[in-house]
Amino acid sequence: MACCLLCFDDAPLEDDPKGNRPYKFQISMMDSLTKGQPVCCLTYFCPCCVNMWIRYKVLDKDMRKYTCCQGYLNNPCFTAGNCGEETCPWLCLGLESCLCLGPSMSSSRIYVMDQYDLRPDGCDNRIVRFTNCLMCFSVILDILAIFIPCLDDAAHIVDFISNVVYHTTIGCMAGQVNYEIDFRKEFEVVVSNEFSPIAVPIKEEPYQS
């Protein structure tokens, strides 16, 4: 299955400004399988609780900064900050983690990327695209199985595989984000009598096709 990742492009989206940023995470999502433990495994088995903990760390343990998905999913029908986050942040985060786990973890990751001017590793792009493609294929096969009964067993198998891949991807994201936050905290210095993180990221040339 790992070979399937090579079928997906590792380039950032053309209109995504994050793709041209000069810095990247300290570890890729793939590396978090070894370097991001035990958070990676804990997220697989208890994703909602770990997701809430990761967001808490991402926000510097200040839940006053919390809004639903940190505003990254705002659209004409929904605007973060109008869902009671100010009065019940933990309740809202719990609902977000249970009902929208994927977008919730992605929002924490994007928040860290924006905070430290990071871009994703090319392999990260492949993993996310493979996961999204597999989930879509699973849904399509489930629909076809309704009308073609002989596809029912295949649909169940693909459902199982897609769920394993999905939760593994969420775990890799959590391990990567947690590692980055811990790394930054280790390099705090006094600047103007305040603590702020040193810029000690891994710098590479922006992606070029």
XYZ file of N, CA and C in Angstrom:
627
model
N 0.827 -1.208 0.000
C 0.000 0.000 0.000
C 0.861 1.259 0.000
N 2.058 1.152 0.592
C 2.935 2.319 0.618
C 3.313 2.764 -0.784
N 3.391 1.799 -1.708
C 3.722 2.139 -3.090
C 2.647 3.011 -3.731
N 1.408 2.913 -3.238
C 0.320 3.710 -3.790
C 0.565 5.202 -3.578
N 1.343 5.545 -2.540
C 1.629 6.958 -2.270
C 2.361 7.602 -3.439
N 3.169 6.806 -4.146
C 3.951 7.339 -5.260
C 3.067 7.752 -6.426
N 1.818 7.307 -6.435
C 0.891 7.671 -7.505
C 0.336 9.079 -7.317
N 0.599 9.680 -6.168
C 0.044 10.991 -5.866
C 1.137 12.052 -5.892
N 0.767 13.218 -6.410
C 1.699 14.328 -6.546
C 2.092 14.860 -5.162
N 3.348 15.217 -4.998
C 3.802 15.763 -3.717
C 3.862 17.286 -3.720
N 3.468 17.898 -4.830
C 3.537 19.356 -4.935
C 2.392 20.014 -4.178
N 2.607 21.227 -3.666
C 1.511 21.949 -3.015
C 0.495 22.420 -4.051
N -0.691 22.774 -3.593
C -1.690 23.323 -4.496
C -1.189 24.641 -5.075
N -1.539 24.911 -6.320
C -1.032 26.098 -7.000
C -1.420 27.393 -6.289
N -2.631 27.440 -5.724
C -3.101 28.662 -5.087
C -2.884 28.668 -3.571
N -2.071 27.729 -3.073
C -1.821 27.647 -1.638
C -0.531 28.393 -1.298
N -0.624 29.529 -0.609
C 0.587 30.289 -0.281
C 1.538 29.548 0.652
N 1.020 28.534 1.371
C 1.880 27.779 2.287
C 2.955 26.997 1.542
N 2.700 26.690 0.277
C 3.642 25.881 -0.483
C 4.968 26.573 -0.757
N 4.981 27.896 -0.713
C 6.202 28.648 -1.007
C 6.899 29.172 0.247
N 6.459 28.729 1.393
C 7.112 29.165 2.621
C 8.497 28.525 2.740
N 9.432 29.210 3.396
C 10.817 28.718 3.417
C 11.108 27.619 4.422
N 10.237 27.429 5.422
C 10.547 26.489 6.494
C 9.597 25.296 6.480
N 10.030 24.221 7.107
C 9.178 23.036 7.190
C 9.211 22.471 8.602
N 8.305 21.536 8.870
C 8.261 20.890 10.187
C 9.582 20.194 10.492
N 9.857 20.037 11.781
C 11.069 19.336 12.194
C 11.033 17.866 11.769
N 9.845 17.278 11.788
C 9.691 15.909 11.300
C 8.496 15.856 10.362
N 8.555 14.985 9.391
C 7.423 14.805 8.484
C 6.384 13.903 9.149
N 5.219 13.807 8.548
C 4.190 12.922 9.078
C 4.661 11.478 9.067
N 5.435 11.103 8.056
C 5.977 9.743 8.000
C 6.941 9.485 9.153
N 7.784 10.479 9.443
C 8.754 10.332 10.527
C 8.089 10.250 11.892
N 6.877 10.812 12.002
C 6.208 10.807 13.310
C 5.830 9.397 13.760
N 5.834 8.432 12.834
C 5.578 7.045 13.210
C 6.647 6.526 14.171
N 7.856 7.088 14.074
C 8.937 6.668 14.962
C 9.321 7.765 15.956
N 9.345 9.002 15.487
C 9.800 10.109 16.336
C 8.662 10.810 17.072
N 7.442 10.530 16.676
C 6.307 11.210 17.289
C 5.544 10.373 18.292
N 6.185 9.331 18.777
C 5.532 8.459 19.759
C 5.732 9.009 21.176
N 4.829 8.713 22.120
C 3.661 7.830 21.996
C 2.403 8.529 21.495
N 2.520 9.837 21.169
C 1.331 10.606 20.777
C 0.672 10.016 19.536
N 1.491 9.572 18.594
C 0.949 9.019 17.351
C 0.035 7.821 17.627
N 0.501 6.883 18.448
C -0.299 5.690 18.767
C -1.494 6.029 19.652
N -1.294 6.918 20.616
C -2.398 7.308 21.488
C -3.536 7.938 20.691
N -3.176 8.713 19.669
C -4.203 9.352 18.829
C -4.991 8.314 18.052
N -4.337 7.249 17.643
C -5.027 6.203 16.889
C -6.120 5.555 17.739
N -5.823 5.323 19.012
C -6.766 4.611 19.871
C -7.711 5.538 20.637
N -7.317 6.794 20.812
C -8.176 7.734 21.539
C -8.096 9.104 20.858
N -8.570 9.178 19.616
C -8.344 10.372 18.795
C -8.976 11.654 19.327
N -10.196 11.568 19.837
C -10.895 12.784 20.261
C -10.204 13.440 21.455
N -9.817 12.651 22.437
C -9.161 13.196 23.636
C -7.805 13.797 23.295
N -7.017 13.085 22.488
C -5.702 13.589 22.120
C -5.833 14.837 21.258
N -6.833 14.861 20.378
C -7.053 16.048 19.552
C -7.320 17.279 20.412
N -8.123 17.113 21.460
C -8.402 18.225 22.364
C -7.128 18.683 23.074
N -6.306 17.727 23.498
C -5.056 18.047 24.179
C -4.081 18.766 23.249
N -4.010 18.307 21.998
C -3.129 18.944 21.016
C -3.564 20.388 20.773
N -4.866 20.620 20.615
C -5.336 21.987 20.389
C -5.005 22.875 21.594
N -5.147 22.317 22.778
C -4.821 23.046 24.010
C -3.348 23.468 24.001
N -2.469 22.567 23.584
C -1.046 22.893 23.503
C -0.761 23.903 22.400
N -1.412 23.722 21.264
C -1.229 24.625 20.128
C -1.594 26.060 20.505
N -2.635 26.207 21.303
C -3.102 27.533 21.711
C -2.354 28.059 22.935
N -1.235 27.450 23.254
C -0.422 27.881 24.398
C -1.188 27.754 25.708
N -2.037 26.749 25.765
C -2.844 26.468 26.951
C -3.735 27.654 27.344
N -4.110 28.436 26.354
C -4.987 29.586 26.558
C -6.253 29.396 25.733
N -7.299 28.861 26.356
C -8.525 28.556 25.627
C -9.300 29.809 25.221
N -8.845 30.978 25.633
C -9.461 32.209 25.154
C -9.179 32.420 23.669
N -8.136 31.755 23.169
C -7.795 31.851 21.750
C -8.620 30.889 20.892
N -9.376 30.021 21.532
C -10.081 28.964 20.796
C -11.297 29.480 20.034
N -11.406 29.061 18.794
C -12.639 29.175 18.012
C -12.792 27.873 17.235
N -13.949 27.588 16.757
C -14.199 26.331 16.043
C -13.284 26.209 14.838
N -12.462 25.172 14.846
C -11.480 24.925 13.781
C -10.604 26.142 13.532
N -10.469 26.986 14.529
C -9.640 28.204 14.491
C -9.968 29.109 13.302
N -11.208 29.006 12.811
C -11.657 29.883 11.742
C -11.242 29.463 10.354
N -10.577 28.325 10.209
C -10.086 27.907 8.888
C -11.191 27.348 7.995
N -12.353 27.037 8.576
C -13.460 26.500 7.780
C -14.598 27.507 7.640
N -14.311 28.771 7.865
C -15.343 29.797 7.719
C -15.889 29.831 6.304
N -17.171 30.015 6.200
C -17.842 30.103 4.903
C -19.109 30.931 5.084
N -19.833 31.230 3.997
C -21.040 32.067 4.124
C -22.091 31.511 5.085
N -22.087 30.208 5.300
C -23.090 29.601 6.188
C -22.591 29.412 7.623
N -21.296 29.574 7.832
C -20.740 29.299 9.163
C -19.557 30.212 9.429
N -19.541 30.809 10.601
C -18.426 31.662 11.013
C -17.992 31.283 12.417
N -16.735 30.938 12.567
C -16.202 30.576 13.884
C -16.295 31.770 14.827
N -16.538 31.465 16.083
C -16.659 32.515 17.082
C -18.094 32.815 17.458
N -19.020 32.251 16.681
C -20.447 32.480 16.940
C -21.137 31.220 17.441
N -20.360 30.282 17.960
C -20.921 29.001 18.377
C -20.809 28.782 19.890
N -20.630 29.855 20.631
C -20.530 29.719 22.081
C -19.144 29.383 22.572
N -18.124 29.541 21.711
C -16.765 29.186 22.114
C -16.264 30.021 23.297
N -16.688 31.278 23.352
C -16.193 32.160 24.402
C -16.667 31.733 25.784
N -17.894 31.240 25.876
C -18.447 30.857 27.176
C -18.195 29.393 27.519
N -18.147 28.530 26.499
C -17.951 27.088 26.743
C -16.902 26.522 25.792
N -15.656 26.976 25.888
C -14.642 26.525 24.920
C -14.379 25.024 24.953
N -14.340 24.427 26.150
C -14.049 23.002 26.230
C -15.188 22.156 25.673
N -16.407 22.568 25.930
C -17.550 21.847 25.371
C -17.546 21.924 23.852
N -17.281 23.116 23.331
C -17.248 23.293 21.880
C -16.104 22.495 21.256
N -14.943 22.494 21.913
C -13.811 21.724 21.395
C -14.100 20.230 21.436
N -14.799 19.786 22.489
C -15.172 18.378 22.572
C -16.102 17.974 21.441
N -17.088 18.808 21.157
C -18.012 18.533 20.052
C -17.279 18.570 18.721
N -16.392 19.529 18.571
C -15.617 19.634 17.331
C -14.767 18.384 17.122
N -14.145 17.910 18.193
C -13.271 16.742 18.097
C -14.051 15.466 17.775
N -15.253 15.352 18.328
C -16.064 14.149 18.107
C -16.764 14.155 16.755
N -17.223 15.315 16.331
C -18.037 15.399 15.113
C -17.217 15.725 13.869
N -16.089 16.396 14.048
C -15.284 16.833 12.892
C -13.802 16.565 13.166
N -13.462 15.333 13.456
C -12.105 14.996 13.885
C -11.050 15.397 12.863
N -11.261 15.027 11.607
C -10.277 15.324 10.562
C -10.025 16.819 10.406
N -11.082 17.610 10.149
C -10.888 19.059 10.038
C -10.317 19.681 11.305
N -10.686 19.131 12.464
C -10.200 19.669 13.731
C -8.693 19.491 13.868
N -8.191 18.282 13.601
C -6.755 18.048 13.685
C -6.008 18.841 12.619
N -6.579 18.921 11.424
C -5.949 19.701 10.354
C -5.857 21.174 10.732
N -6.882 21.673 11.433
C -6.875 23.079 11.844
C -5.752 23.357 12.830
N -5.525 22.431 13.757
C -4.415 22.595 14.704
C -3.087 22.621 13.958
N -2.965 21.748 12.975
C -1.724 21.682 12.188
C -1.523 22.956 11.365
N -2.571 23.438 10.738
C -2.467 24.657 9.935
C -2.152 25.864 10.823
N -2.723 25.876 12.020
C -2.462 26.969 12.964
C -0.969 27.040 13.287
N -0.350 25.876 13.529
C 1.088 25.828 13.804
C 1.873 26.268 12.569
N 1.437 25.860 11.396
C 2.115 26.253 10.162
C 2.084 27.765 9.977
N 0.944 28.376 10.263
C 0.837 29.825 10.138
C 1.654 30.546 11.203
N 1.698 29.969 12.385
C 2.406 30.602 13.492
C 3.911 30.637 13.260
N 4.446 29.589 12.643
C 5.890 29.488 12.467
C 6.321 29.530 10.997
N 5.418 29.918 10.118
C 5.734 30.086 8.698
C 6.263 28.790 8.077
N 5.541 27.697 8.333
C 5.967 26.377 7.877
C 5.218 25.955 6.619
N 5.857 25.115 5.860
C 5.196 24.465 4.730
C 5.243 22.961 4.943
N 4.313 22.219 4.357
C 4.305 20.765 4.545
C 5.384 20.075 3.726
N 5.829 18.960 4.218
C 6.750 18.124 3.470
C 6.014 17.508 2.281
N 6.751 17.229 1.202
C 6.122 16.643 0.020
C 5.441 15.320 0.316
N 6.048 14.531 1.191
C 5.450 13.252 1.572
C 4.156 13.466 2.351
N 4.084 14.555 3.128
C 2.845 14.883 3.840
C 1.707 15.077 2.852
N 1.997 15.806 1.768
C 0.968 16.036 0.747
C 0.487 14.720 0.147
N 1.423 13.820 -0.103
C 1.057 12.523 -0.674
C 0.164 11.735 0.286
N 0.525 11.731 1.572
C -0.245 10.976 2.564
C -1.670 11.506 2.658
N -1.806 12.816 2.740
C -3.132 13.428 2.859
C -3.970 13.152 1.608
N -3.376 13.274 0.443
C -4.120 13.032 -0.792
C -4.510 11.566 -0.948
N -3.616 10.683 -0.558
C -3.944 9.255 -0.609
C -5.100 8.936 0.337
N -5.057 9.500 1.538
C -6.122 9.264 2.520
C -7.456 9.790 2.011
N -7.460 11.005 1.473
C -8.696 11.588 0.951
C -9.254 10.758 -0.201
N -8.372 10.313 -1.087
C -8.795 9.508 -2.232
C -9.388 8.184 -1.768
N -8.752 7.551 -0.791
C -9.236 6.263 -0.287
C -10.593 6.416 0.399
N -10.791 7.493 1.152
C -12.067 7.735 1.812
C -13.177 7.961 0.781
N -12.865 8.715 -0.270
C -13.855 8.944 -1.332
C -14.209 7.641 -2.046
N -13.196 6.825 -2.313
C -13.435 5.535 -2.961
C -14.312 4.647 -2.087
N -14.092 4.697 -0.778
C -14.891 3.906 0.155
C -16.363 4.320 0.114
N -16.602 5.619 0.077
C -17.984 6.114 0.018
C -18.657 5.693 -1.289
N -17.936 5.836 -2.393
C -18.490 5.456 -3.693
C -18.823 3.971 -3.725
N -17.924 3.150 -3.178
C -18.155 1.701 -3.169
C -19.338 1.342 -2.268
N -19.513 2.044 -1.163
C -20.664 1.810 -0.288
C -21.969 2.099 -1.021
N -21.976 3.162 -1.802
C -23.186 3.523 -2.570
C -23.464 2.475 -3.643
N -22.412 2.043 -4.348
C -22.592 1.026 -5.382
C -23.084 -0.288 -4.793
N -22.618 -0.606 -3.585
C -23.010 -1.863 -2.938
C -24.507 -1.902 -2.621
N -25.137 -0.743 -2.502
C -26.582 -0.697 -2.253
C -27.346 -1.261 -3.444
N -26.827 -0.983 -4.641
C -27.511 -1.413 -5.864
C -26.917 -2.687 -6.457
N -25.681 -3.006 -6.071
C -25.020 -4.208 -6.576
C -24.591 -5.045 -5.371
N -25.423 -5.944 -4.893
C -25.162 -6.700 -3.661
C -23.836 -7.450 -3.639
N -23.356 -7.870 -4.790
C -22.110 -8.635 -4.806
C -20.896 -7.788 -4.401
N -21.084 -6.478 -4.346
C -19.991 -5.593 -3.941
C -19.972 -5.335 -2.434
N -20.912 -5.945 -1.726
C -21.057 -5.650 -0.300
C -19.809 -6.031 0.494
N -19.275 -7.216 0.267
C -18.075 -7.652 0.992
C -16.879 -6.758 0.674
N -16.736 -6.415 -0.602
C -15.636 -5.536 -1.002
C -15.759 -4.169 -0.337
N -16.992 -3.683 -0.223
C -17.225 -2.384 0.405
C -16.820 -2.413 1.877
N -17.137 -3.511 2.575
C -16.770 -3.625 3.990
C -15.256 -3.674 4.164
N -14.578 -4.383 3.261
C -13.114 -4.481 3.342
C -12.470 -3.116 3.125
N -12.956 -2.402 2.103
C -12.405 -1.071 1.809
C -12.725 -0.094 2.938
N -13.913 -0.220 3.530
C -14.263 0.622 4.692
C -13.252 0.427 5.817
N -12.939 -0.833 6.087
C -11.997 -1.139 7.167
C -10.618 -0.550 6.871
N -10.147 -0.771 5.648
C -8.824 -0.268 5.264
C -8.786 1.260 5.323
N -9.824 1.908 4.803
C -9.847 3.369 4.775
C -9.893 3.945 6.188
N -10.611 3.289 7.096
C -10.658 3.765 8.481
C -9.304 3.635 9.174
N -8.606 2.531 8.898
C -7.271 2.348 9.468
C -6.322 3.426 8.945
N -6.358 3.663 7.643
C -5.488 4.677 7.040
C -5.831 6.066 7.568
N -7.128 6.359 7.677
C -7.581 7.668 8.161
C -7.080 7.936 9.579
N -7.272 6.997 10.476
C -6.860 7.203 11.861
C -5.335 7.192 12.007
N -4.652 6.455 11.132
C -3.189 6.499 11.128
C -2.703 7.875 10.700
N -3.354 8.443 9.687
C -2.996 9.787 9.217
C -3.228 10.830 10.309
N -4.361 10.719 11.009
C -4.642 11.632 12.115
C -3.562 11.508 13.194
N -3.157 10.266 13.481
C -2.100 10.043 14.457
C -0.776 10.648 14.030
N -0.460 10.518 12.747
C 0.779 11.109 12.228
C 0.760 12.625 12.339
N -0.398 13.222 12.050
C -0.535 14.676 12.198
C -0.315 15.096 13.645
N -0.946 14.371 14.565
C -0.826 14.711 15.982
C 0.618 14.587 16.456
N 1.294 13.510 16.056
C 2.688 13.318 16.438
C 3.579 14.413 15.887
N 3.331 14.797 14.646
C 4.122 15.853 14.005
C 3.929 17.198 14.714
N 2.673 17.560 14.965
C 2.368 18.841 15.603
C 2.913 18.888 17.028
N 2.735 17.809 17.762
C 3.223 17.768 19.139
C 4.745 17.890 19.183
N 5.423 17.213 18.269
C 6.884 17.280 18.212
C 7.331 18.711 17.926
N 6.646 19.379 17.002
C 7.011 20.755 16.642
C 6.824 21.704 17.817
N 5.713 21.564 18.518
C 5.450 22.435 19.666
C 6.502 22.233 20.748
N 6.812 20.976 21.072
C 7.810 20.687 22.091
C 9.184 21.221 21.680
N 9.502 21.091 20.394
C 10.786 21.586 19.892
C 10.886 23.097 20.075
N 9.814 23.790 19.743
C 9.827 25.258 19.868
C 9.972 25.696 21.321
N 9.314 24.989 22.211
C 9.359 25.362 23.621
C 10.759 25.200 24.206
N 11.533 24.301 23.634
C 12.885 24.068 24.134
C 13.841 25.188 23.747
N 13.433 26.014 22.805
C 14.318 27.072 22.324
C 13.754 28.461 22.589
N 13.158 28.600 23.751
C 12.681 29.932 24.137
C 13.828 30.743 24.731
N 13.839 32.018 24.397
C 14.860 32.923 24.928
C 14.202 34.204 25.373
N 14.886 34.941 26.192
C 14.369 36.217 26.661
C 14.650 37.295 25.622
N 13.576 37.912 25.156
C 13.688 39.008 24.199
C 12.812 40.144 24.703
N 13.400 41.244 24.981
C 12.672 42.401 25.508
C 11.897 42.035 26.769
N 12.570 41.243 27.627
C 11.982 40.829 28.904
C 10.760 39.936 28.746
N 10.592 39.354 27.569
C 9.497 38.435 27.322
C 10.049 37.182 26.680
N 9.353 36.064 26.889
C 9.776 34.818 26.267
C 9.153 34.712 24.889
N 9.997 34.404 23.914
C 9.495 34.175 22.565
C 10.359 33.109 21.919
N 9.827 32.329 20.982
C 10.590 31.219 20.409
C 11.664 31.671 19.444
N 12.812 31.041 19.528
C 13.868 31.298 18.555
C 13.446 30.713 17.222
N 13.821 31.384 16.162
C 13.537 30.855 14.830
C 14.644 29.868 14.476
N 14.439 28.614 14.800
C 15.433 27.587 14.505
C 14.800 26.481 13.667
N 14.063 26.865 12.606
C 13.418 25.843 11.792
C 14.364 25.275 10.760
N 13.899 24.228 10.109
C 14.632 23.659 8.990
C 14.268 24.455 7.753
N 15.258 25.037 7.131
C 14.992 25.876 5.968
C 15.398 25.168 4.696
N 14.503 25.228 3.709
C 14.772 24.647 2.407
C 14.253 25.593 1.345
N 14.688 25.356 0.114
C 14.177 26.169 -0.981
C 12.706 25.839 -1.216
N 11.868 26.834 -1.550
C 10.468 26.562 -1.853
C 10.329 25.532 -2.970
N 9.203 24.829 -2.965
C 8.981 23.770 -3.950
C 9.005 24.338 -5.354
N 9.687 23.668 -6.261
C 9.703 24.054 -7.662
C 9.378 22.840 -8.498
N 8.427 23.008 -9.378
C 8.027 21.884 -10.238
C 8.988 21.721 -11.393
